Structures are given as structure tokens and as C-alpha cells.
CSV table of C-alpha atoms in Angstrom, one decimal:
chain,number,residue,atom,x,y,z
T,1,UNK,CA,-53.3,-17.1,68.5
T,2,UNK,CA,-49.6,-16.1,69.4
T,3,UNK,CA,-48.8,-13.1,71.5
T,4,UNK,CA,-45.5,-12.0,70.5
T,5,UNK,CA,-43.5,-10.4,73.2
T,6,UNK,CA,-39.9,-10.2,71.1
T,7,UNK,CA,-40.8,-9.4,68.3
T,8,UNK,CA,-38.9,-10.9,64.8
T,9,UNK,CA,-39.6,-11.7,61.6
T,10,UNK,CA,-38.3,-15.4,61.6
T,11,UNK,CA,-41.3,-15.9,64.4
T,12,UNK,CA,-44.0,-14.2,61.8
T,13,UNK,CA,-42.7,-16.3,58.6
T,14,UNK,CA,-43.1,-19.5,60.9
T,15,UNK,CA,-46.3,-18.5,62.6
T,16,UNK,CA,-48.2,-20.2,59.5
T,17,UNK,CA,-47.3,-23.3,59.9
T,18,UNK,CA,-48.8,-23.4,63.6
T,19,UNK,CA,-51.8,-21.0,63.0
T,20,UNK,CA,-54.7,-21.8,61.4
T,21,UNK,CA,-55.6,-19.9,58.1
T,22,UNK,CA,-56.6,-16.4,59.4
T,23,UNK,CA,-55.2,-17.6,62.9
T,24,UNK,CA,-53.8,-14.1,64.8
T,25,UNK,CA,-50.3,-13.3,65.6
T,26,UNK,CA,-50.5,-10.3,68.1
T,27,UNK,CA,-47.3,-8.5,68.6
T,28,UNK,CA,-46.5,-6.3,71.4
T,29,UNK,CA,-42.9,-5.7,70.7
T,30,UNK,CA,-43.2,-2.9,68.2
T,31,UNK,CA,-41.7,-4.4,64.7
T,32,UNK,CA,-43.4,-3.9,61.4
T,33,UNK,CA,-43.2,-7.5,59.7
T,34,UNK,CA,-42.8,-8.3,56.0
T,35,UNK,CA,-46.4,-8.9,55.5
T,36,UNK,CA,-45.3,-10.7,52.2
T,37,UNK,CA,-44.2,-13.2,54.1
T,38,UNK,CA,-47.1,-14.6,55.9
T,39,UNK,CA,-50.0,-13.6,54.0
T,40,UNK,CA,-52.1,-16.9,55.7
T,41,UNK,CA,-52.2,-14.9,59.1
T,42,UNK,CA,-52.9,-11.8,60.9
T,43,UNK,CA,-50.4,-9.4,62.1
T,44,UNK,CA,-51.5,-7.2,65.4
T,45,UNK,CA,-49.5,-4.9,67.5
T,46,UNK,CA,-51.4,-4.0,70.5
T,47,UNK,CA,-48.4,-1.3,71.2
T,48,UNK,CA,-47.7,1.1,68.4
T,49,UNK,CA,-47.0,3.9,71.0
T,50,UNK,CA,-46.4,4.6,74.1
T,51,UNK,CA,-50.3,5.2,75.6
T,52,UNK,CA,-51.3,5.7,79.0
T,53,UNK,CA,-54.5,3.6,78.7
T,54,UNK,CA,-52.9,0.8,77.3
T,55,UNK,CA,-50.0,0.9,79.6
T,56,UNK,CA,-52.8,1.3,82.6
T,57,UNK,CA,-54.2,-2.2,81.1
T,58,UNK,CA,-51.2,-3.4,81.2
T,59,UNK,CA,-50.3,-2.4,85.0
T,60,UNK,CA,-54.1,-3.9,85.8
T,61,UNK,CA,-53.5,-7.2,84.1
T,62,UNK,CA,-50.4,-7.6,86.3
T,63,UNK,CA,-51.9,-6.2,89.7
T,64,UNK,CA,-54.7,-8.8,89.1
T,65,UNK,CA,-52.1,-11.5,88.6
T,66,UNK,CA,-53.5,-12.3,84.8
T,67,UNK,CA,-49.9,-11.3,83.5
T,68,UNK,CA,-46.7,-12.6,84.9
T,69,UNK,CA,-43.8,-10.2,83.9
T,70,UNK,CA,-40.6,-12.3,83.9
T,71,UNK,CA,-37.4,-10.0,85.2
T,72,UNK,CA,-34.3,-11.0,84.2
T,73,UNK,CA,-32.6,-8.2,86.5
T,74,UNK,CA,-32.0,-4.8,87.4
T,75,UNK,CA,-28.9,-3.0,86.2
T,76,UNK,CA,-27.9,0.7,87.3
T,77,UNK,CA,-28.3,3.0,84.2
T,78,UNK,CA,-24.4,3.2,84.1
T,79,UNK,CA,-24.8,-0.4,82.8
T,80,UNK,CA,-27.1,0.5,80.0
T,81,UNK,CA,-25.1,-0.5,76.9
T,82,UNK,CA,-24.4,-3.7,78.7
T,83,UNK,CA,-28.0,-4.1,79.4
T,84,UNK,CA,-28.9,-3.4,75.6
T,85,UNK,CA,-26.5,-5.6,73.9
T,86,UNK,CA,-27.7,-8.7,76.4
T,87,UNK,CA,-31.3,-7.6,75.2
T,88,UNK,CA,-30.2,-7.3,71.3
T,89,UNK,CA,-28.8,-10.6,71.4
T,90,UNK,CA,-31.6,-12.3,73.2
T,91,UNK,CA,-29.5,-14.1,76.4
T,92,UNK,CA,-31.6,-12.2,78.3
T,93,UNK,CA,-34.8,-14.9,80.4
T,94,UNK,CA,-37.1,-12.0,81.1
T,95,UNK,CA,-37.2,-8.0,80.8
T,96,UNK,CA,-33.7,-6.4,82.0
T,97,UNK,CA,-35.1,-3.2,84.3
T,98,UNK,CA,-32.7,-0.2,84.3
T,99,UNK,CA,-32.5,1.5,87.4
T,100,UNK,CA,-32.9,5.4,87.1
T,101,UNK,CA,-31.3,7.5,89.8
T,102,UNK,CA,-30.6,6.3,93.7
């Protein structure tokens, strides 16, 4: 299995040749893959839409210490675009968190 955090089709087109036949490839990072590419595999996304449920999980899975959320940093919303385009072009080591209001 892979669980896909960033989400790309280069990383579904490879995921065959480290997956088993059938082996899963579960995205949470909301990108609809070429599914002629990999037709040995099986694309998941556990997050089509924003849900409270699943974001509860989510929240539980980190309170219980069973998922580590990396943080790159925090950047004041008037940094936004800056914070995008590190994000975009993947220099960023973690999730960049975009602080709203004082």
C-alpha cells in the first residue's frame, strides 16, 4: 500500500513497479489520476470533500499520536501567494499553516 499525501500523477504511473498486482495506492491529496496509466493498481482517495467525520478521524488519529503532521511553518495570510507558490513547487518539508486573523 502507499498513502499518498501530495498527490501527482508521476507517483501513480510509478506506483506499479513497487506495488503488487492489485497493491492500493490511497491518495489523500485530492487529484483524479489518469487511470490509464496504472491499470495494475488501485487508486483511493480517502478525501473527495471536505467532511466533518473524516476530518474528526483525522484530528483523533493525531490526538492519539497514530499520525504525525509534519509543519513546515506558519505564515500570516498576508503571505498567502508566497505560501502557495512554495507549496506548488514542492520546497515546502511539511504542511505550510496560514495564520487567519490576530
Amino acid at each position: 500500500m502507499i498513502l499518498d499525501t501530495v498527490g501527482g500523477a508521476d507517483d501513480w504511473h510509478d506506483a506499479r513497479k513497487v506495488l503488487k498486482k492489485n497493491g492500493e495506492f490511497i491518495s489523500v491529496a485530492n487529484f483524479a489520476p489518469d487511470t490509464a496509466a496504472n491499470t495494475e493498481s488501485v487508486f483511493k482517495n480517502y478525501l473527495l470533500t471536505s467532511d466533518g467525520q473524516n476530518l474528526a478521524d483525522l484530528v483523533g488519529m493525531v490526538v492519539a499520536k497514530q499520525l504525525v503532521v509534519e509543519i513546515d511553518g506558519v505564515v500570516p495570510f498576508t503571505d498567502v501567494c508566497a505560501a502557495l507558490t512554495k507549496s506548488l513547487t514542492g520546497t515546502n518539508a511539511g504542511k505550510i499553516v496560514v495564520q487567519v486573523g490576530a
